[in-house]
CSV table of C-alpha atoms (C1' of nucleotides) in Angstrom, one decimal:
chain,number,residue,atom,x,y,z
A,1,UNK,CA,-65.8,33.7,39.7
A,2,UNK,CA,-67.6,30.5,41.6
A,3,UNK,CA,-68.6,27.6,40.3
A,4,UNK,CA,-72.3,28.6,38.6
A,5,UNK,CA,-75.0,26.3,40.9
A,6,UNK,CA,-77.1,23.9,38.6
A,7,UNK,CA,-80.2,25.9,39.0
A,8,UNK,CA,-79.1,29.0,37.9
A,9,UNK,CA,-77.1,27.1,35.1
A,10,UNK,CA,-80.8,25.7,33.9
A,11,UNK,CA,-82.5,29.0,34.6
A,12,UNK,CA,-79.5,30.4,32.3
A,13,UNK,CA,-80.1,28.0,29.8
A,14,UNK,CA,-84.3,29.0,29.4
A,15,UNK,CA,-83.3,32.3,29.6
A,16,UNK,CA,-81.0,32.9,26.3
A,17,UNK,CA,-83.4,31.2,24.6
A,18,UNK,CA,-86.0,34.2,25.6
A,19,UNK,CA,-83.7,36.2,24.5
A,20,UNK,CA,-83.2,34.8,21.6
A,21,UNK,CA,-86.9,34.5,21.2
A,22,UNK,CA,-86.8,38.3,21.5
A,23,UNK,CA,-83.6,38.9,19.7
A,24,UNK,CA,-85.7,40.5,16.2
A,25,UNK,CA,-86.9,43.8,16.6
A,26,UNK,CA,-87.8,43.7,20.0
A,27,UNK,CA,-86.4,45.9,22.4
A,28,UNK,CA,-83.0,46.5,23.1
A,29,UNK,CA,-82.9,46.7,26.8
A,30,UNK,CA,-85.0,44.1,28.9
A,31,UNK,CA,-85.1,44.7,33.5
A,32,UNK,CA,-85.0,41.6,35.3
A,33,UNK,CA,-89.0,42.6,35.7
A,34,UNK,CA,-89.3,42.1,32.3
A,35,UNK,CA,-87.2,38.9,32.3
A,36,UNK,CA,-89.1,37.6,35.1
A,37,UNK,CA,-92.9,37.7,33.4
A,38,UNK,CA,-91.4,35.8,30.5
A,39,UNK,CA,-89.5,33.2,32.9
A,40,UNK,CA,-92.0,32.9,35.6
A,41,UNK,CA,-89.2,33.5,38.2
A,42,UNK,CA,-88.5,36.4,40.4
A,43,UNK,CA,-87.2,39.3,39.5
A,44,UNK,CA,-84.4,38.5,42.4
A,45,UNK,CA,-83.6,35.1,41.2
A,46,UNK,CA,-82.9,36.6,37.6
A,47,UNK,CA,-80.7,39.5,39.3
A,48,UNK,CA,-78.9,36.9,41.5
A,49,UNK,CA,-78.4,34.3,37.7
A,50,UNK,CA,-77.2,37.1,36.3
A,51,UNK,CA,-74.7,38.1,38.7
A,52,UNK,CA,-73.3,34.9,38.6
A,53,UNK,CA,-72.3,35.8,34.9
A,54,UNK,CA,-69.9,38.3,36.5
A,55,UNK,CA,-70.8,41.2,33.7
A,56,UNK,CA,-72.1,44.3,35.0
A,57,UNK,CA,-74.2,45.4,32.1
A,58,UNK,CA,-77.2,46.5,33.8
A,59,UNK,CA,-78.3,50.0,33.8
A,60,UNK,CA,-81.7,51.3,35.0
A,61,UNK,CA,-83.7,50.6,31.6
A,62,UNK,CA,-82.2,47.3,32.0
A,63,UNK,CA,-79.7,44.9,30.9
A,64,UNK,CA,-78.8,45.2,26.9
A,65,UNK,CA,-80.3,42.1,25.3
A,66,UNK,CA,-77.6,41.3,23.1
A,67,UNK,CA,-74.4,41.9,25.9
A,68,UNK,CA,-76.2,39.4,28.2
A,69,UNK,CA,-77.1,36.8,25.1
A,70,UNK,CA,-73.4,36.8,24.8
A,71,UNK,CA,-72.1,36.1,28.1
A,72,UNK,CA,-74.6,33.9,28.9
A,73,UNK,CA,-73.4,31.7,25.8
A,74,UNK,CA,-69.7,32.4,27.5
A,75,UNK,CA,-70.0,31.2,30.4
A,76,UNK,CA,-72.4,28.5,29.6
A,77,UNK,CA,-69.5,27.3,27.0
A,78,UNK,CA,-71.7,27.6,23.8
A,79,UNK,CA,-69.1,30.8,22.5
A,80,UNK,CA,-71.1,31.3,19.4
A,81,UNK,CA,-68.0,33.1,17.3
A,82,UNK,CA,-65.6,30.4,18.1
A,83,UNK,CA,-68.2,27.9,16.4
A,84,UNK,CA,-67.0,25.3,18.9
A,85,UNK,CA,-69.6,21.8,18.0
A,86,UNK,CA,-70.5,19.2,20.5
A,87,UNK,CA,-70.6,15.9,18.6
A,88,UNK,CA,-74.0,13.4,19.5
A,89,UNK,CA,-74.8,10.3,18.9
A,90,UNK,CA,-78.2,8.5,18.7
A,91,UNK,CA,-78.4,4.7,20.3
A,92,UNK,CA,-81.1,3.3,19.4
A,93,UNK,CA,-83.3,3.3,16.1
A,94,UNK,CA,-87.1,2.4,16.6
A,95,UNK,CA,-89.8,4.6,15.9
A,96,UNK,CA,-88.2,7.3,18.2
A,97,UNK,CA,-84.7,7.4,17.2
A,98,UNK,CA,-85.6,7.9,13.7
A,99,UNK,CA,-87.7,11.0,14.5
A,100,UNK,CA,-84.5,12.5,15.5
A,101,UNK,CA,-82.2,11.2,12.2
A,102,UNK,CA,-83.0,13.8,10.1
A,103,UNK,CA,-81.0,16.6,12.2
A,104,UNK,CA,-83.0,19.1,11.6
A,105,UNK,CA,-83.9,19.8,15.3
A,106,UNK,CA,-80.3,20.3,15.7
A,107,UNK,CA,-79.4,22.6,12.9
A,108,UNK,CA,-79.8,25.8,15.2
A,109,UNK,CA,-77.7,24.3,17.9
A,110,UNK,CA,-74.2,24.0,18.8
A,111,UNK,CA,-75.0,20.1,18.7
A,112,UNK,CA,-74.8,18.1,15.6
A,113,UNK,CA,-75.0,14.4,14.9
A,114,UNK,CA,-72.3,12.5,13.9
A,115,UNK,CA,-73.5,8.8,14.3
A,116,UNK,CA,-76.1,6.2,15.2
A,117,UNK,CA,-76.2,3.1,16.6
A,118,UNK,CA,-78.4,0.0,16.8
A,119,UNK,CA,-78.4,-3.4,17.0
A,120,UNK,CA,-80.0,-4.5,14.5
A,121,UNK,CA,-77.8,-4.3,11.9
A,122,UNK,CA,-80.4,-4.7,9.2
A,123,UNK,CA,-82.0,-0.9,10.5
A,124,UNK,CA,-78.9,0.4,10.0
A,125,UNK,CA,-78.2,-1.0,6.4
A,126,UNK,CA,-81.8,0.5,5.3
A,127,UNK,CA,-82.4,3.6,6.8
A,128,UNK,CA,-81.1,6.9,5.1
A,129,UNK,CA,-79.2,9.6,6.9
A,130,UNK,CA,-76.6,12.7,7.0
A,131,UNK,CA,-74.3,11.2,9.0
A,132,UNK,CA,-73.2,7.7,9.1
A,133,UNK,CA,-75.1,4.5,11.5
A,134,UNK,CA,-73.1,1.7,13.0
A,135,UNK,CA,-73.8,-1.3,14.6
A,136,UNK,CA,-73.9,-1.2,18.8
A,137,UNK,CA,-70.5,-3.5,19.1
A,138,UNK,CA,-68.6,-0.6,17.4
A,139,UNK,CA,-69.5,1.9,20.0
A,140,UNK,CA,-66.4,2.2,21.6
A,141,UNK,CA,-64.4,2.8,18.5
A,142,UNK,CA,-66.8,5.4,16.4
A,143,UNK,CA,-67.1,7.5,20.0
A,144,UNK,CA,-63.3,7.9,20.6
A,145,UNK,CA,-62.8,8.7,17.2
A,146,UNK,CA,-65.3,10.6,16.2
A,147,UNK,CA,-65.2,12.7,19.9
A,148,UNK,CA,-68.8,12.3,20.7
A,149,UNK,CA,-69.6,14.0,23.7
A,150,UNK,CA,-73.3,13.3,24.4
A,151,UNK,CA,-75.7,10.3,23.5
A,152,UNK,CA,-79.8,10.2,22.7
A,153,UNK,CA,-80.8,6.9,24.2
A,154,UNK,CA,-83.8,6.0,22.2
A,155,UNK,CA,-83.5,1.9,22.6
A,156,UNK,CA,-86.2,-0.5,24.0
A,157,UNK,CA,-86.8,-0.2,28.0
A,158,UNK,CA,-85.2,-3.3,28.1
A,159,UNK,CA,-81.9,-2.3,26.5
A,160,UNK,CA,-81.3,0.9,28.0
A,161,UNK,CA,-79.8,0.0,31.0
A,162,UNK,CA,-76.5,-2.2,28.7
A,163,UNK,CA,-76.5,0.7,26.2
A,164,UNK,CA,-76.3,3.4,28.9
A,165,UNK,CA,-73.5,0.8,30.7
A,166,UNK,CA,-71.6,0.7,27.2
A,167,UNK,CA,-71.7,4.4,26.7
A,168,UNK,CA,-70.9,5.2,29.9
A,169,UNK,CA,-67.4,2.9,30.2
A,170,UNK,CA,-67.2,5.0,26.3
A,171,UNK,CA,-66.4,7.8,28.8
A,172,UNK,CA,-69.4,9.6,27.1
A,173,UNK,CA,-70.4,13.1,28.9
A,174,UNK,CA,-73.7,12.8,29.3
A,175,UNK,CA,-77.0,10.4,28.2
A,176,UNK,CA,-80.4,12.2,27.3
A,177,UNK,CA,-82.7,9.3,28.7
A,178,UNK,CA,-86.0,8.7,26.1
A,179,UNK,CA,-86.7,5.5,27.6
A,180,UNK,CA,-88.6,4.6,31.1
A,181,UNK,CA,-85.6,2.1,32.2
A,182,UNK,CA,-83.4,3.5,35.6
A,183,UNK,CA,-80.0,3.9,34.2
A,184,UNK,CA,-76.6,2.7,35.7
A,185,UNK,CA,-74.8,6.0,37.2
A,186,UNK,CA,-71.5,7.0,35.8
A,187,UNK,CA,-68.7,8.8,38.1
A,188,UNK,CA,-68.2,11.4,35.0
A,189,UNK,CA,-71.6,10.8,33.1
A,190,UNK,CA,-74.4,13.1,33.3
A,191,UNK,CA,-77.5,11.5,32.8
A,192,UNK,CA,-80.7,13.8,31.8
A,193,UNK,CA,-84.1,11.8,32.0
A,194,UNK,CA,-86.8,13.0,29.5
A,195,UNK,CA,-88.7,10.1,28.5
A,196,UNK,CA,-92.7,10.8,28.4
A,197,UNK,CA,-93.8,8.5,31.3
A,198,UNK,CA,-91.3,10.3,34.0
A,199,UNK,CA,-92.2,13.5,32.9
A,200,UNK,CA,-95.8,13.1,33.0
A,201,UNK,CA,-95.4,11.1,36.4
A,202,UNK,CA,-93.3,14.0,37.5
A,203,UNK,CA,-96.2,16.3,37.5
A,204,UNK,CA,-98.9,14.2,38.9
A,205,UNK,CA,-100.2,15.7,42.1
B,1,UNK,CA,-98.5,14.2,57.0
B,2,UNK,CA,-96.4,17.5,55.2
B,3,UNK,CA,-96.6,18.0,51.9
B,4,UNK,CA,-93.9,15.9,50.0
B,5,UNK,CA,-90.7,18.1,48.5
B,6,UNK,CA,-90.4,18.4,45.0
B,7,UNK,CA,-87.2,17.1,45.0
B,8,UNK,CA,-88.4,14.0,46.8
B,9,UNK,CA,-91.2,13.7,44.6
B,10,UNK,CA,-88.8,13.5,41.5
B,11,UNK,CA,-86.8,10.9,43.0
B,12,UNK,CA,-89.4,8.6,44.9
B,13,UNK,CA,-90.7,8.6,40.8
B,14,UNK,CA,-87.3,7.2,39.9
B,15,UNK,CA,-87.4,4.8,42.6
B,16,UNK,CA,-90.3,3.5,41.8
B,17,UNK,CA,-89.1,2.6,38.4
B,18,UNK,CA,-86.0,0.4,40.3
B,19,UNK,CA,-88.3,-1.7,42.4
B,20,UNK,CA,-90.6,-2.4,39.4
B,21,UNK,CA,-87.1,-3.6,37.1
B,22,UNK,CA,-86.5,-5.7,40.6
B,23,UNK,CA,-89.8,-6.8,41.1
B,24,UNK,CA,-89.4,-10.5,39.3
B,25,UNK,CA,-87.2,-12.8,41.2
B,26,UNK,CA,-84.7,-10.7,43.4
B,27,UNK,CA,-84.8,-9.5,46.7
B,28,UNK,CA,-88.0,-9.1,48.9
B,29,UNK,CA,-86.2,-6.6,50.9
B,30,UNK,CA,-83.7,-3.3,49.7
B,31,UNK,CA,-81.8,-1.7,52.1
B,32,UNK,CA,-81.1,2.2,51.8
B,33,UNK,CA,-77.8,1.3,51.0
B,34,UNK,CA,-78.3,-1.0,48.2
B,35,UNK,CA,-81.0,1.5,47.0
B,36,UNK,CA,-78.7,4.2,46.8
B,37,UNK,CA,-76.2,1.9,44.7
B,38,UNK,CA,-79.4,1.8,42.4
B,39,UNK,CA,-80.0,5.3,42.2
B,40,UNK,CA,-76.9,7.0,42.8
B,41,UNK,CA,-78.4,8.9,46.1
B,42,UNK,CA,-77.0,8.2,49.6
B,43,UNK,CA,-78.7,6.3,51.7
B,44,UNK,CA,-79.7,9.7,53.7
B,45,UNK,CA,-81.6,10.6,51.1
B,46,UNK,CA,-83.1,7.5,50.5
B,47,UNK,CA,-84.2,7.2,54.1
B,48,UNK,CA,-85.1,10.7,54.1
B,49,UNK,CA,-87.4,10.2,51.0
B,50,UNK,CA,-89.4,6.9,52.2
B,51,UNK,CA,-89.7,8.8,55.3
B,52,UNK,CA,-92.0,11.1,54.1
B,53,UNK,CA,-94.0,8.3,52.6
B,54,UNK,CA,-94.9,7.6,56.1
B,55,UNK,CA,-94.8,4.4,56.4
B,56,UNK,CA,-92.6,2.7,58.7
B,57,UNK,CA,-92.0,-1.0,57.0
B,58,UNK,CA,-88.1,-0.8,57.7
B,59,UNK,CA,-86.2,-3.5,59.3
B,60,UNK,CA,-82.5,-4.7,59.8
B,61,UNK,CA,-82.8,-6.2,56.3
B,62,UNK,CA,-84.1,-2.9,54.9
B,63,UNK,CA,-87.6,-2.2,53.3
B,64,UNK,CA,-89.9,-5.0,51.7
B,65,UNK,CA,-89.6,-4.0,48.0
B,66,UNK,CA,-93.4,-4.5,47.3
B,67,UNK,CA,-94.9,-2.5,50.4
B,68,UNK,CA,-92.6,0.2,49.7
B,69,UNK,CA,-93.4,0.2,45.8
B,70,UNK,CA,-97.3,0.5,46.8
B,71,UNK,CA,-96.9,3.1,49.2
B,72,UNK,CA,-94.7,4.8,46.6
B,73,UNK,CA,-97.8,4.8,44.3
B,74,UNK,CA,-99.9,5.6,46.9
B,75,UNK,CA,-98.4,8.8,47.6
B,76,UNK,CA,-97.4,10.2,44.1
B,77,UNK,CA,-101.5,9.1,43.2
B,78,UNK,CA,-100.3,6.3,40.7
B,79,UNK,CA,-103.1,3.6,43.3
B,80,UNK,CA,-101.9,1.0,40.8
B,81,UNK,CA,-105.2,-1.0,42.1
B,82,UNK,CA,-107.9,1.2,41.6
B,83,UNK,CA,-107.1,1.7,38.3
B,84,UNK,CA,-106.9,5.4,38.0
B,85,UNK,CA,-105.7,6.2,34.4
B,86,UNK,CA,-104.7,9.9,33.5
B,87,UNK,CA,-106.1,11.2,29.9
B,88,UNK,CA,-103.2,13.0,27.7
B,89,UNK,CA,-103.0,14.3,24.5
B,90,UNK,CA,-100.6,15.0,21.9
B,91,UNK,CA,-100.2,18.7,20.2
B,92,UNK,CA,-98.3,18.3,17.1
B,93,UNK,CA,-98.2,15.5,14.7
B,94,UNK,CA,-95.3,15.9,12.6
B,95,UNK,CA,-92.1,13.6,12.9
B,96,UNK,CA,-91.9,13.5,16.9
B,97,UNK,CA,-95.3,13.4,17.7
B,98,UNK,CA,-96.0,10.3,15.3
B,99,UNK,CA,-93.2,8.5,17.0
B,100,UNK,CA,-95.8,8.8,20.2
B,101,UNK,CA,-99.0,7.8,18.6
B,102,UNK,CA,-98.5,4.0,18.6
B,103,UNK,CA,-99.4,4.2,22.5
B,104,UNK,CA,-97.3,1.4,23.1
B,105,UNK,CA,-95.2,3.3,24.9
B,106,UNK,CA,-97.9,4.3,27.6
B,107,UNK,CA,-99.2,0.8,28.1
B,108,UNK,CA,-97.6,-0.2,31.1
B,109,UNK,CA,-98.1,3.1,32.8
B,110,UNK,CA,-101.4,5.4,34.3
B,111,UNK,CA,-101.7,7.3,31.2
B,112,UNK,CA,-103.5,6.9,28.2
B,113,UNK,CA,-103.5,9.2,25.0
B,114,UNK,CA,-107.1,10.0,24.0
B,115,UNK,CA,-106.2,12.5,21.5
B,116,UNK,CA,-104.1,14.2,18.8
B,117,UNK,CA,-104.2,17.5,17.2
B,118,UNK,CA,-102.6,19.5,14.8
B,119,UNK,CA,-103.1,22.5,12.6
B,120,UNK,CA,-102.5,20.5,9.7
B,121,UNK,CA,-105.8,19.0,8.5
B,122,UNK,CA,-104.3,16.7,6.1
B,123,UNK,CA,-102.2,15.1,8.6
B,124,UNK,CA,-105.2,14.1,11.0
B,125,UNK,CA,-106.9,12.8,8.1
B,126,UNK,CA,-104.4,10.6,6.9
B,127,UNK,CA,-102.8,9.5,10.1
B,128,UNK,CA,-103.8,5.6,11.2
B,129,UNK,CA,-104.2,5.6,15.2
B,130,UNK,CA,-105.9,4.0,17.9
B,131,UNK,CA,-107.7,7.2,19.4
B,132,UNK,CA,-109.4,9.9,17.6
B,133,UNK,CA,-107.4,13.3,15.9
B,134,UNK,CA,-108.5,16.6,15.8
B,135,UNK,CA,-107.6,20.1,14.4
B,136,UNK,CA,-106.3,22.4,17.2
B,137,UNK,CA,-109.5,24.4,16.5
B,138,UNK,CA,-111.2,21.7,18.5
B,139,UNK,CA,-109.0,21.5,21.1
B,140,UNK,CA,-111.2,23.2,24.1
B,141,UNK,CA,-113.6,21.2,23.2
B,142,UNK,CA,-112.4,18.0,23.5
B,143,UNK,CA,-109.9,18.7,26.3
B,144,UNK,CA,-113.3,19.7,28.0
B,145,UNK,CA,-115.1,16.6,27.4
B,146,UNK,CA,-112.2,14.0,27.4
B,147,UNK,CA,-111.1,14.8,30.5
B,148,UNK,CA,-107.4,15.2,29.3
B,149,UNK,CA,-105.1,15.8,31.9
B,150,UNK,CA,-101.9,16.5,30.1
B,151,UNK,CA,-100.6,17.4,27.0
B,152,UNK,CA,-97.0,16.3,25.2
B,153,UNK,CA,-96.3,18.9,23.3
B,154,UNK,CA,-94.4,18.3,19.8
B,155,UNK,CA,-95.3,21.1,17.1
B,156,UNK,CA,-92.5,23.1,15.4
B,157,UNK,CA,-91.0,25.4,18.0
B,158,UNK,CA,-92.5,28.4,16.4
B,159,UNK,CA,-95.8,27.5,16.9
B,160,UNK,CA,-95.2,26.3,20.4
B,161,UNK,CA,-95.9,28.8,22.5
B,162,UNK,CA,-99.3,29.4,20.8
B,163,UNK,CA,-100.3,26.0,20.8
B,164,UNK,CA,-99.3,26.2,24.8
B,165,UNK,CA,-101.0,29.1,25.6
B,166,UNK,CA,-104.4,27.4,24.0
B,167,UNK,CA,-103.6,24.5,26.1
B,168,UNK,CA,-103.2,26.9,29.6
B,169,UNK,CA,-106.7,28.5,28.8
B,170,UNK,CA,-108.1,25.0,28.6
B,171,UNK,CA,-107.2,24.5,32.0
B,172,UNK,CA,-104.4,21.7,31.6
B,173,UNK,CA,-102.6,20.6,34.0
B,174,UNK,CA,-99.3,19.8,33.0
B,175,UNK,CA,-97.6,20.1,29.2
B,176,UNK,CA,-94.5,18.0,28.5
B,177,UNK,CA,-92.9,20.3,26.3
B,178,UNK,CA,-90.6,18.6,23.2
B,179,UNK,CA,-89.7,21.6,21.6
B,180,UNK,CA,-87.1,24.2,22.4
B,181,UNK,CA,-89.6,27.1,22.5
B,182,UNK,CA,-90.0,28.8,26.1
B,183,UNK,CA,-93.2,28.6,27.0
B,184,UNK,CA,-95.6,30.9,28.4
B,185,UNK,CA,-96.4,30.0,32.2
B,186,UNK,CA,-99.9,29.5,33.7
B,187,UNK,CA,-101.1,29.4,36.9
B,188,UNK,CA,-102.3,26.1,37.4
B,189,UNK,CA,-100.3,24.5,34.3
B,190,UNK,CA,-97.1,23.1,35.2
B,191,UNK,CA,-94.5,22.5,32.4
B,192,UNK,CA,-91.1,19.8,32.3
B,193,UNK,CA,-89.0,21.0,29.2
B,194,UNK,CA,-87.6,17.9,27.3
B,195,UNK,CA,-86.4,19.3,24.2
B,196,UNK,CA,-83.3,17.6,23.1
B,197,UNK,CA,-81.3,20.9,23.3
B,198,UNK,CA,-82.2,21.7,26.2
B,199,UNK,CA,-81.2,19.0,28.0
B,200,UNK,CA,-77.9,18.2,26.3
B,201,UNK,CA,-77.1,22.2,27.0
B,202,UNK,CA,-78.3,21.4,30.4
B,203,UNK,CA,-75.3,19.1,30.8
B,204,UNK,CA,-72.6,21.4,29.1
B,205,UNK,CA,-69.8,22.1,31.1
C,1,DA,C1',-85.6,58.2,40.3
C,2,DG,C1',-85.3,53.5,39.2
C,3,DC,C1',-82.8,50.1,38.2
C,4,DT,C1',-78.9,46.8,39.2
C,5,DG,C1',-75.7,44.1,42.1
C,6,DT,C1',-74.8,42.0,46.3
C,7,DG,C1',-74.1,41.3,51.5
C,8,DA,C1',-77.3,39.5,55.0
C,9,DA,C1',-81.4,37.0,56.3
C,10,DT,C1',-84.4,33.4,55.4
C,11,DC,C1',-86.0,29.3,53.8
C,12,DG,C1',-85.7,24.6,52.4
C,13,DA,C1',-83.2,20.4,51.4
C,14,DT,C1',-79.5,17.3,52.5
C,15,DT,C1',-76.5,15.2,55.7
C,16,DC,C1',-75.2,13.9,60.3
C,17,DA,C1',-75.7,11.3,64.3
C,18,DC,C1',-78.0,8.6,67.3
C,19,DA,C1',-82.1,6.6,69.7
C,20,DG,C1',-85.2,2.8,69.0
C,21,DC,C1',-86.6,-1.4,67.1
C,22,DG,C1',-86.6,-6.1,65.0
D,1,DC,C1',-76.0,-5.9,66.0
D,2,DG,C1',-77.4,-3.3,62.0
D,3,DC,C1',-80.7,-1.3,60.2
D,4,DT,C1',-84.4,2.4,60.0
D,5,DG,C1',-86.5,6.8,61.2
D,6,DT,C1',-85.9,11.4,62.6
D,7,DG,C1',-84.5,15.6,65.5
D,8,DA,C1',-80.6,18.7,64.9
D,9,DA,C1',-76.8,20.6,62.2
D,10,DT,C1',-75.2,21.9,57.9
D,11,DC,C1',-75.2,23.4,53.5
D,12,DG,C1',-77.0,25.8,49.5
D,13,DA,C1',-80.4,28.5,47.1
D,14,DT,C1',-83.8,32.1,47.2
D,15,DT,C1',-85.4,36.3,48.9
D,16,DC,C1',-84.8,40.7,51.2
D,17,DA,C1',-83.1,45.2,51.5
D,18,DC,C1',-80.4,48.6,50.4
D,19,DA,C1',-76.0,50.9,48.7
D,20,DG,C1',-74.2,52.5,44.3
D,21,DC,C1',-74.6,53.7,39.7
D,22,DT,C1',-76.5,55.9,35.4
DNA sequence: AGCTGTGAATCGATTCACAGCG
DNA sequence: CGCTGTGAATCGATTCACAGCT
């Protein structure tokens, strides 16, 4: 099997959520025809994704909802039986970051959050949460122990770029960007950016 | 003059971004090199993506940072002089969507928000904000008559793709979408998914 | 018969390589 | 001389077209 390319890897990543939009009574079988009115891609480009999984679970009413879910969550590495978690962090604890402390979002996920940072220690001392906030100098520590994997950036523009230098000599896999700062690139960090101003500025035209 | 690439568009947005954190006291000129340093492009890219710009302010000691930060504007419709500002609206006003309504976070940007709305009535008569909130039953309207461009999108995910498919048939033109609903897709209406899941399962690997 | 799955063709973006310019 | 700017080459993703399966 090749190495899955990045857009069928996102495509793949919208799609299991349709199907697990549709999961509930819906029917059994979907065709990529199907697949490609709720996607808004090609029925081609969904045959080609789906390839790529390297099942061959299509018949001619389609491709059983439930076999694809499955090996889509396989090969993207979320194995739902295994119950394998991917530890996050937030940085940052303003208005945003504390939108994000009460975990909920992340209840249905295979992600769950396992600390906070900040560096203003007196946030951290008053705010209440499921999982335990730190002050920024213990970043390095909390990570390696507690095997955080990915970061939420929520700090001030101005203090994204340090944080996002800290976490990234953490060895941390990947930063989801919530501020408007450029960040530092990392050989081995992934860096996704999602903060309001560059997606808005993204679709201008 | 082509049309610019999507690709390029994305990145000449990010650009943008580095020459404005440089704009105080560095360097009047950027190479391609030191740009892609920046950025994390090579300088092909780079070169490739100003190109398109057409301009042609290069030199031995690379591109004056302020021309090329104007043309940059220029081209993605950001003409920082004439003061164009993009209406946007927020859908959703629970925990996520409050973190939004100071409108800080827009102030040094084209966009302004000019409204909320939610299905909650209570909430939009309780909330404290610096533009008027409405129940989504008034959305057409006001969309209509504000002018609103874009919409952030931050309702629970189950009432996502409803709320989206009200903004579509209001003619909007782009919906930042904050939940981890797929959403319907529209003609016109482009969408950037910034859900917290789905970037961090973006980056799984 | 109608779908999937996949080689082959196409299309578009990135990279190369070098001519032209300051 | 060292950079930019851009045709030409390469690389990768999407689309086409059809063989193979159910």
């Amino acid at each position: 099997m090749r190495q899955l390319p990045e857009p069928s890897r996102k495509r793949l990543v919208q799609l299991a959520k349709v199907l697990e939009q549709h999961r509930c009574g819906e029917a059994l079988t979907l065709t990529s025809e199907k697949l490609g009115e709720l996607t808004g891609w090609t029925q081609h480009t969904i045959r080609r994704d789906i390839s790529h999984l390297g099942i061959r679970c299509g018949s001619p009413n389609g491709y059983p909802a439930d076999t694809l879910l499955a090996a889509i969550y396989e090969t993207l590495g979320i194995a739902a039986e295994q119950e394998r978690r991917h530890a996050c962090c937030i940085v940052g604890l303003g208005r945003l970051g504390q939108a994000f402390l009460s975990g909920e979002l992340f209840s249905a996920s295979p992600f769950v959050l396992a600390a906070g940072f900040d560096k203003n220690v007196n946030r951290i001392e008053t705010l209440k949460t499921a999982f335990p906030l730190y002050p920024q100098s213990r970043m390095r520590g909390v990570i390696a122990q507690g095997a955080i994997e990915y970061a939420l950036l929520t700090t001030e523009d101005a203090d994204a770029p340090a944080a996002a230098r800290q976490l990234i000599d953490c060895g941390i896999k990947g930063i989801v960007n919530y501020t408007a700062a450029v960040l530092p690139r990392g050989e081995q960090t992934l860096i996704e950016n999602v903060s309001p101003i560059t997606a808005l500025t993204n679709m201008l035209r």
